[in-house]
Short mmCIF file of C-alpha atoms in Angstrom, two decimals:
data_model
loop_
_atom_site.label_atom_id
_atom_site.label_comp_id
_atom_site.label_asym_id
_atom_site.label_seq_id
_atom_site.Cartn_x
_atom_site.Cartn_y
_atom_site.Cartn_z
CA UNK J 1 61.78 71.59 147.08
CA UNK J 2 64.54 72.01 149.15
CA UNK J 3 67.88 74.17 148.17
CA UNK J 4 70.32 71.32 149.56
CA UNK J 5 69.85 67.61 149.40
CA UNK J 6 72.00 67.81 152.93
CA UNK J 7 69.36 69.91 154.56
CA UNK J 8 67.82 66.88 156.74
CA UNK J 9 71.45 65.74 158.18
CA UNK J 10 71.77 69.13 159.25
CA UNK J 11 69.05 69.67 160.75
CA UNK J 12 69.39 66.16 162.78
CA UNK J 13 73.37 67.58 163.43
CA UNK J 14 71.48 70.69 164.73
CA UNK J 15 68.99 69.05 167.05
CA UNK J 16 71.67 66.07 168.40
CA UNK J 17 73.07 67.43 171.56
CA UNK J 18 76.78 66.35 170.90
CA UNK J 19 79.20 65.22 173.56
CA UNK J 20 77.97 66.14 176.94
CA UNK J 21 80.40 66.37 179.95
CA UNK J 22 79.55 64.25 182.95
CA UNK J 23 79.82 66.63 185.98
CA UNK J 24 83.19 65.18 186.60
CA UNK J 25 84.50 65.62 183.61
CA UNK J 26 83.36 69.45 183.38
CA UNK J 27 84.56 69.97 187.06
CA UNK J 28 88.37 68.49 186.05
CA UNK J 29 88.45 70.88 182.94
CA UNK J 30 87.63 73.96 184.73
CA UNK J 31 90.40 72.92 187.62
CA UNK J 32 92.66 72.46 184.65
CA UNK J 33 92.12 75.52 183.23
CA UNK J 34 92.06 77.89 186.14
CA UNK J 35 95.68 76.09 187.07
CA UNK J 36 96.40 76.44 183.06
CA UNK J 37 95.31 80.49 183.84
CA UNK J 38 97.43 80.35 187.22
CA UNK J 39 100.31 79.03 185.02
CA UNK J 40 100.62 81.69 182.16
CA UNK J 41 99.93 84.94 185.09
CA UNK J 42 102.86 83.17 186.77
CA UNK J 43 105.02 83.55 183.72
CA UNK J 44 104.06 86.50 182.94
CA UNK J 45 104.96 88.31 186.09
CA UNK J 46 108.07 86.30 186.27
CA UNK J 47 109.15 87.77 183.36
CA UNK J 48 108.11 90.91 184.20
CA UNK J 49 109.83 91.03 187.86
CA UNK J 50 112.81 89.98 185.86
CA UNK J 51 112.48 92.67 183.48
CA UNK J 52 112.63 94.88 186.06
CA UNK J 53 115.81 93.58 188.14
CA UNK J 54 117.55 93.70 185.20
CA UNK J 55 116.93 96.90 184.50
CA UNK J 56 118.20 97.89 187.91
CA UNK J 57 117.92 101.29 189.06
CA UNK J 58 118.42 102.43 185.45
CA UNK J 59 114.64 101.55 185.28
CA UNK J 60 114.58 105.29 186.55
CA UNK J 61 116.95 107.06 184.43
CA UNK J 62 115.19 109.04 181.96
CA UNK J 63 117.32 109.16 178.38
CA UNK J 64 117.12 112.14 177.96
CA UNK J 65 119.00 113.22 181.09
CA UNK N 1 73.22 61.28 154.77
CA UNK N 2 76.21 61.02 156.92
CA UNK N 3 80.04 60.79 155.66
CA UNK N 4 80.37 59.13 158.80
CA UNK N 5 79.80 55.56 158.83
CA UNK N 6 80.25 52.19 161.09
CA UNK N 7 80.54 52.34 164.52
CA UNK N 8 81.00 55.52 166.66
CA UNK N 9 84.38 56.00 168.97
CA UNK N 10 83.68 57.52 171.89
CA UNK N 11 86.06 60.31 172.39
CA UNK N 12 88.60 60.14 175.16
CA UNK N 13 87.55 62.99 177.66
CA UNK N 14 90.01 63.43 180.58
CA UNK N 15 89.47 63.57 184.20
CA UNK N 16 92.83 64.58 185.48
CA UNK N 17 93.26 67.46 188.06
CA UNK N 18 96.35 68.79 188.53
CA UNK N 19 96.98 67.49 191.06
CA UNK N 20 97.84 64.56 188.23
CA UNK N 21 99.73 66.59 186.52
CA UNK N 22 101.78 67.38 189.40
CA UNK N 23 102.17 64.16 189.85
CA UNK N 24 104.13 64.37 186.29
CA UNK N 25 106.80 66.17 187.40
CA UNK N 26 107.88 63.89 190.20
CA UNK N 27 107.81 66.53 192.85
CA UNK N 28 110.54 65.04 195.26
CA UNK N 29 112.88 64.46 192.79
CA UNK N 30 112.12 67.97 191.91
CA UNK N 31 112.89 69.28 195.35
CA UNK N 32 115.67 67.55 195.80
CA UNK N 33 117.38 68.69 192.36
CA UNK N 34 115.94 72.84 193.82
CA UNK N 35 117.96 71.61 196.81
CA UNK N 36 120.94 70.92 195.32
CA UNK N 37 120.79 73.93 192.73
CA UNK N 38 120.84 76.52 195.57
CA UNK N 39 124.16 75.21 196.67
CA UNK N 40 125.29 75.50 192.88
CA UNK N 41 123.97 79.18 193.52
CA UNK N 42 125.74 80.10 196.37
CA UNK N 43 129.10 78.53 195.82
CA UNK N 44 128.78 81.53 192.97
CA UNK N 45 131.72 84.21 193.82
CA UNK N 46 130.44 87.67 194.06
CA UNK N 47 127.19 89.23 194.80
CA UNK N 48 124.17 87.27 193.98
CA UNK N 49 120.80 88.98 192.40
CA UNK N 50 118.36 86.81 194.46
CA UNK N 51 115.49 87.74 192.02
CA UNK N 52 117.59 86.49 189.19
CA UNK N 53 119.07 83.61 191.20
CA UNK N 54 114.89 82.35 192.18
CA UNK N 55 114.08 82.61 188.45
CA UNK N 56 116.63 80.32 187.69
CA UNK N 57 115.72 77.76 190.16
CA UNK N 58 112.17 78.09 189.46
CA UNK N 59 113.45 77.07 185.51
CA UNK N 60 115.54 74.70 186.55
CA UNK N 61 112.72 72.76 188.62
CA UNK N 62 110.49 72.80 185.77
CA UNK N 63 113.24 71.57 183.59
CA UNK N 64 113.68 69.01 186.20
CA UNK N 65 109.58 68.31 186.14
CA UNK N 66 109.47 68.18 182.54
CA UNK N 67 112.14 65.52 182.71
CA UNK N 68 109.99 63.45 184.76
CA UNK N 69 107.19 64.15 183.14
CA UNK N 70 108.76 62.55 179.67
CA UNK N 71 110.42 59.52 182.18
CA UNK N 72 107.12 58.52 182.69
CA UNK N 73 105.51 59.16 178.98
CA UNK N 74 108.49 56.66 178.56
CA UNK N 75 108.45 54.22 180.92
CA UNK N 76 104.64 53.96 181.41
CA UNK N 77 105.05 50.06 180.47
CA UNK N 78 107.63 49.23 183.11
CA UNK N 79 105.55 51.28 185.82
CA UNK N 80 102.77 49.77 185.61
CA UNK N 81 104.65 46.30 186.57
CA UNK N 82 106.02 47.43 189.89
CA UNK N 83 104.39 48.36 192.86
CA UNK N 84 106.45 51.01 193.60
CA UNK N 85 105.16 53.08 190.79
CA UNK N 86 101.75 51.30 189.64
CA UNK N 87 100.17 54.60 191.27
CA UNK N 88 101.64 57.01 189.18
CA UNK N 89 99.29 59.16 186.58
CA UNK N 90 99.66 57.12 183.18
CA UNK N 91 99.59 53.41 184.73
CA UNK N 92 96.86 54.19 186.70
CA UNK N 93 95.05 55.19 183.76
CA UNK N 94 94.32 59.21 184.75
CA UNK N 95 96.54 60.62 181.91
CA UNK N 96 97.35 59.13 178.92
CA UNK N 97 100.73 58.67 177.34
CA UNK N 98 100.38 61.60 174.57
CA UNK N 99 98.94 63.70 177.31
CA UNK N 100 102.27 63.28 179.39
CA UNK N 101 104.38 63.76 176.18
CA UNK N 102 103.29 67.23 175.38
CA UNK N 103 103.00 68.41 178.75
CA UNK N 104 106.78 67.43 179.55
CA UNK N 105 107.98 68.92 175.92
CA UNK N 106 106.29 72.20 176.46
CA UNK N 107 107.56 72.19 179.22
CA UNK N 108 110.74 71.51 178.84
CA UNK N 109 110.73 74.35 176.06
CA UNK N 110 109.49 76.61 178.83
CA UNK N 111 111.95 75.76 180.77
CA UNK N 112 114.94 76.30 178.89
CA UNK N 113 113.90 79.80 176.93
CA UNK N 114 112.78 81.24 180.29
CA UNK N 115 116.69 80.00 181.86
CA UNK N 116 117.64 81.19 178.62
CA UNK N 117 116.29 84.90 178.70
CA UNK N 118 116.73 84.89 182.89
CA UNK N 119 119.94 84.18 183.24
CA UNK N 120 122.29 82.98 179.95
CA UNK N 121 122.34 80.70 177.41
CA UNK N 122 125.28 78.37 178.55
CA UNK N 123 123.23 77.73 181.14
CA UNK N 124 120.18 77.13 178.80
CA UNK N 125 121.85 74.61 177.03
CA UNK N 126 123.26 73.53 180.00
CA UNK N 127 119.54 72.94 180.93
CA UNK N 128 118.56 71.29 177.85
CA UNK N 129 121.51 68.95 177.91
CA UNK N 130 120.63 67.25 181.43
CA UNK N 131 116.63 66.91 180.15
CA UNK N 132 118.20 65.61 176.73
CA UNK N 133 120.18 63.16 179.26
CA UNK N 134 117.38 62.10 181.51
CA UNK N 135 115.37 61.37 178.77
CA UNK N 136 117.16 60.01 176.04
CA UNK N 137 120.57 58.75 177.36
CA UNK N 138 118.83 57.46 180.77
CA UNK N 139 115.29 56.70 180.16
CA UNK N 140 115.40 55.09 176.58
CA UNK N 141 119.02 53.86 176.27
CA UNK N 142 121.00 52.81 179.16
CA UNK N 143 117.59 51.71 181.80
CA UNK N 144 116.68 48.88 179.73
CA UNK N 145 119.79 48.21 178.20
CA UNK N 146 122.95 47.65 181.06
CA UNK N 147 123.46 47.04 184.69
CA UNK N 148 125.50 50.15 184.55
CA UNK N 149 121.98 52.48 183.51
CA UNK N 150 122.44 54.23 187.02
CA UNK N 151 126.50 54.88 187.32
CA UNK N 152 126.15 56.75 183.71
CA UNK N 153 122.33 58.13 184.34
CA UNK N 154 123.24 59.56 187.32
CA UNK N 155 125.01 62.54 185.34
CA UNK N 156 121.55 63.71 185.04
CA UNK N 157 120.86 64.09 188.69
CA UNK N 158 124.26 65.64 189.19
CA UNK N 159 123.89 68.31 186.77
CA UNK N 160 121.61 71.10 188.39
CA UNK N 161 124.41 72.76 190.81
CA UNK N 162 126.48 72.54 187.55
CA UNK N 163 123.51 74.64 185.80
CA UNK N 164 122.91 76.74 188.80
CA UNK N 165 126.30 77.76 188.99
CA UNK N 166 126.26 78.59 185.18
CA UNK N 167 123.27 80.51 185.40
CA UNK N 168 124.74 82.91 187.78
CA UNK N 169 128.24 82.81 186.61
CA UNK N 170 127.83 82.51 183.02
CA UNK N 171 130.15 79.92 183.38
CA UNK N 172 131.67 76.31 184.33
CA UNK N 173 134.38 76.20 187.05
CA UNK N 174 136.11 73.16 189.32
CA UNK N 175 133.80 74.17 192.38
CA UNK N 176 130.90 73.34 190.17
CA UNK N 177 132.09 70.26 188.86
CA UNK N 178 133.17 69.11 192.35
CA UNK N 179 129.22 69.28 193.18
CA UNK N 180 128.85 67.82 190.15
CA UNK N 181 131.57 64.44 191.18
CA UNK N 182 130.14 64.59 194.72
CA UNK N 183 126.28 63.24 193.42
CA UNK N 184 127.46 61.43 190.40
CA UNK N 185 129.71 59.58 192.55
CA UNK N 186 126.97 59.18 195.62
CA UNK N 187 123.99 57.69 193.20
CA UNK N 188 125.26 54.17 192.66
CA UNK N 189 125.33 53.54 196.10
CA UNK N 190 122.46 55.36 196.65
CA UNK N 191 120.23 53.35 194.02
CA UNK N 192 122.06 50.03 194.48
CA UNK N 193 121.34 49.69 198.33
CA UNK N 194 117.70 50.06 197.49
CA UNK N 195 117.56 47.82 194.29
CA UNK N 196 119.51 45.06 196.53
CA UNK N 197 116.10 45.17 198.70
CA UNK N 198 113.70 45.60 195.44
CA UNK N 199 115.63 43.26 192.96
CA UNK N 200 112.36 41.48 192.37
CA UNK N 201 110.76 44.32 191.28
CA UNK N 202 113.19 45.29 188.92
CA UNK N 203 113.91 41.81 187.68
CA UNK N 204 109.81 41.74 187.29
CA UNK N 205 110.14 45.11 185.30
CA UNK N 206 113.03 43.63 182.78
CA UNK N 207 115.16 46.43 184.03
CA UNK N 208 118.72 45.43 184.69
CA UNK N 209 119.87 46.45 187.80
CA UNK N 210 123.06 45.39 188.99
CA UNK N 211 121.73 42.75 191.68
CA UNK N 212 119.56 41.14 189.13
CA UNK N 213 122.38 41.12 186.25
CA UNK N 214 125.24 40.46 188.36
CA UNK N 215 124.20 39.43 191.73
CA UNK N 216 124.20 41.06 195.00
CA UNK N 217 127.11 40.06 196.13
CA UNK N 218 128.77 42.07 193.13
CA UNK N 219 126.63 44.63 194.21
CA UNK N 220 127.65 44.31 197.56
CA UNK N 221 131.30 45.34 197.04
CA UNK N 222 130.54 47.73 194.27
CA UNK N 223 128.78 49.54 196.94
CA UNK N 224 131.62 49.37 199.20
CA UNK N 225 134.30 50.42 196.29
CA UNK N 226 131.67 53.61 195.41
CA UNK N 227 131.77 54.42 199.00
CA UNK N 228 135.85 54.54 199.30
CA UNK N 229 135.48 57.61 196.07
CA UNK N 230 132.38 59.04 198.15
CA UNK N 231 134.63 59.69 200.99
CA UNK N 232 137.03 62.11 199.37
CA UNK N 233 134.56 63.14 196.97
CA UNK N 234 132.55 64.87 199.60
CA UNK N 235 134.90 66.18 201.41
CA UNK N 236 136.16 68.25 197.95
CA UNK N 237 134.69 71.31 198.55
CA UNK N 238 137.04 71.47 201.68
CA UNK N 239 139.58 70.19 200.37
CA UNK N 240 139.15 72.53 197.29
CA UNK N 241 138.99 75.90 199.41
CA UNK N 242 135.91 76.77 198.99
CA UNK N 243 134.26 75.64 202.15
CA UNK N 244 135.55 75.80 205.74
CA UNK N 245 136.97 73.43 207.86
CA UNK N 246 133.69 72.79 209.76
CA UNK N 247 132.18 71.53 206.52
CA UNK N 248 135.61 69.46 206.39
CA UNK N 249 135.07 67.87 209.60
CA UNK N 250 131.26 67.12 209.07
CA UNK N 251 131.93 65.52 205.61
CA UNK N 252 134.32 63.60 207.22
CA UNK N 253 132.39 62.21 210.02
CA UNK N 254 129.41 61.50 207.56
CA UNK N 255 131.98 60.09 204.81
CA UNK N 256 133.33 57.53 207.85
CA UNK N 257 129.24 56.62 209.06
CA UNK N 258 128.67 55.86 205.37
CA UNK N 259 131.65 53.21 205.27
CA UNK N 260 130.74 52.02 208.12
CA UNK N 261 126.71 51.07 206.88
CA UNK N 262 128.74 49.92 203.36
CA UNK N 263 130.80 47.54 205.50
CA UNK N 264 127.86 46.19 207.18
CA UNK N 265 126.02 45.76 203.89
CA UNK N 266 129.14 43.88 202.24
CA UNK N 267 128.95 41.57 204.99
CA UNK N 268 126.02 40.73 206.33
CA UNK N 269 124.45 38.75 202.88
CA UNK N 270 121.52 36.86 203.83
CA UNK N 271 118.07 37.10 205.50
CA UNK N 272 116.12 39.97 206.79
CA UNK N 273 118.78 41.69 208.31
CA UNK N 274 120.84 42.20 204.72
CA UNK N 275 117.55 44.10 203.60
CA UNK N 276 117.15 46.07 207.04
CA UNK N 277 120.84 47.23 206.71
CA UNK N 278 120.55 47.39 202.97
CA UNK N 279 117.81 49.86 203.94
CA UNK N 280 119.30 51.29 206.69
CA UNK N 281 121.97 52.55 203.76
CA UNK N 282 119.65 53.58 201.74
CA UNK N 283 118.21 56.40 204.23
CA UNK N 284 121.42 57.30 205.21
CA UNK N 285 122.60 58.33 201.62
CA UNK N 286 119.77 60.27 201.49
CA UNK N 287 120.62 62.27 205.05
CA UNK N 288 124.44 62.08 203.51
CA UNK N 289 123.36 64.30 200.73
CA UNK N 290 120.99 66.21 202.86
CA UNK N 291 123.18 67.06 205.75
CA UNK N 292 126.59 67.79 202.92
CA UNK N 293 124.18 70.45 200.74
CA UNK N 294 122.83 72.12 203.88
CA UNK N 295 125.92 72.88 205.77
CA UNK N 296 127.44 74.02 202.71
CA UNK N 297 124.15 76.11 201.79
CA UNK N 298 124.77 77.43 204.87
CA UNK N 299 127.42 78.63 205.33
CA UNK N 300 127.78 80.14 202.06
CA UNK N 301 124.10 81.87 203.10
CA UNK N 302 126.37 83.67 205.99
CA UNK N 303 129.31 84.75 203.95
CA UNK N 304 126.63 86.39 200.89
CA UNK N 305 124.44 87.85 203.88
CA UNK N 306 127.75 88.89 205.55
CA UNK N 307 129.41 90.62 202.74
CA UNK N 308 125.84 92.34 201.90
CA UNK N 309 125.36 93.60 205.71
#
């Protein structure tokens, strides 16, 4: 007897293979993420850089001094 | 047992590079608003930080892009009706409308914290007025709506030396806002010359341009009366102080080659010449605009690198 009466639908939800990317389709997501990648390490040293000019020279000043 | 039942929708599954997305941001519109930022940037008094002064343009492109980017979310119906833009990324079926939406909001949100955090937050809002503009005011109200869409829209496209200037200023000043009067004041000749050659298009689209609502010969000497403000208008900066005389005697010259073409245009009506000189105007305005921003870019470039050497 089995413990759920879903057991059988899982099993067929296991074994079905889903949606399955065409190469296209795969290729365009991976150029959309590696630009998506690009993007956000642009922004972050942009914000960094600007960080820094900013801070000016005073990026050298200890506080203690 | 399935919860699931009836027929299965295939998911939508995109194929767009980004090169499409690119597309989005209507790159020459994009250059041409980074072109006319930098003079906003160095009409700036004082010294200039040029890492500062990049990061700014770089926001203000992208709020530029993101503009676009919602434009055409927008106006996918009417694009896909002219041939002009039937090629762009949503009529031609490689993004889809929702896809465009979120990309141009996040975007434009981008956009406007990083100008916000880079530079100020005048020229933030500044930022997130002219996208709010574009959009909104341009796009959804006034293009569909009145034969005046582009005298009014073309605030939009006049804004970014206003923003530039902001950003490095931290505020508004006449010099800015006479960049500001010399592009409002160029775009309805700019847009009319061409929409006096494409008024089928346009009329196709349901988008009421001024030849289509009113006629081209309206159009014709609305041209010519724009033309007579363009005149003064660019020579402003001269006549303001705050270029030199050279810059005085080019916009001049340029000014009088620009009546001249809206002169021809008023009178010559009919047949395939009106379009070639209609035309002919319509690349001039653009080398108008061109030639005005670069002489002024540099000779402002000299009296920064001067003052630095």
């Amino acid at each position: 007897m089995s413990l759920s009466p879903d057991n059988d639908g899982l099993n067929k939800a296991v074994q079905e293979p889903g949606i399955v990317l065409t190469p296209q389709q795969k290729k365009s997501r991976d150029h959309r993420n590696l630009a998506i990648a690009l993007a956000v390490g642009f922004f972050v040293l942009l914000i960094y850089v600007v960080t820094i000019a900013k801070l000016g020279p005073g990026v050298l000043t200890h506080p203690a001094e | 047992m399935s919860f699931v039942t009836g027929t299965r929708v295939e998911p939508h599954i995109s194929i767009a590079g980004p090169r499409d997305y690119f597309d989005l941001l209507k790159p020459r519109v994009m250059s041409l608003v980074i072109y006319t930022a930098i003079g906003g940037v160095l009409i700036a008094p004082g010294p200039i930080n040029p890492v500062l002064a990049v990061a700014a343009l770089l926001a203000i492109a992208t709020g530029a892009g993101a503009s676009g980017a919602l434009n055409m979310w927008y106006d996918a119906d009417i694009d896909a009706i002219m041939r002009r833009t039937r090629k762009r990324p949503i009529p031609s079926g490689r993004i889809t409308r929702q896809e465009a939406l979120a990309f141009g909001l996040t975007l434009a949100a981008f956009a406007v914290f990083t100008l916000g955090i880079v530079a100020n937050w005048l020229s933030a809002s500044l930022l997130a007025f002219t996208i709010f503009f574009y959009v909104i005011v341009y796009s959804m109200w006034l293009k569909r709506a009145t034969p005046q869409n582009i005298v009014i829209g073309g605030a939009a496209g006049a804004f970014p030396p206003m923003v530039a200037y902001a950003a490095i200023t931290g505020t508004v000043s006449l010099s800015s806002l006479a960049l500001f009067a010399l592009i409002f004041i160029w775009t309805p000749p700019h847009f009319w010359a061409l929409a006096l050659v494409k008024s089928d298009e346009y009329a196709k689209a349901g988008i009421p341009m001024l030849p289509t609502v009113a006629g081209p010969d309206r159009t014709r000497r609305d041209i010519l009366l724009y033309t007579l403000l363009l005149v003064p208008a660019g020579a402003l900066p001269y006549l303001m102080g705050f270029a030199s005389i050279y810059y005085g005697l080019l916009s001049g010259a340029l000014g009088l080659m620009f009546l001249v073409l809206a002169v021809r245009v008023y009178r010559h009506r009919t047949g395939d010449v009106a379009n070639k000189i209609a035309m002919d105007l319509f690349k001039f305005s653009i080398l108008y605009l061109f030639l005005l921003f670069a002489a002024l870019i540099l000779e402002k470039s000299l009296v920064h690198l001067s003052v630095l050497a």
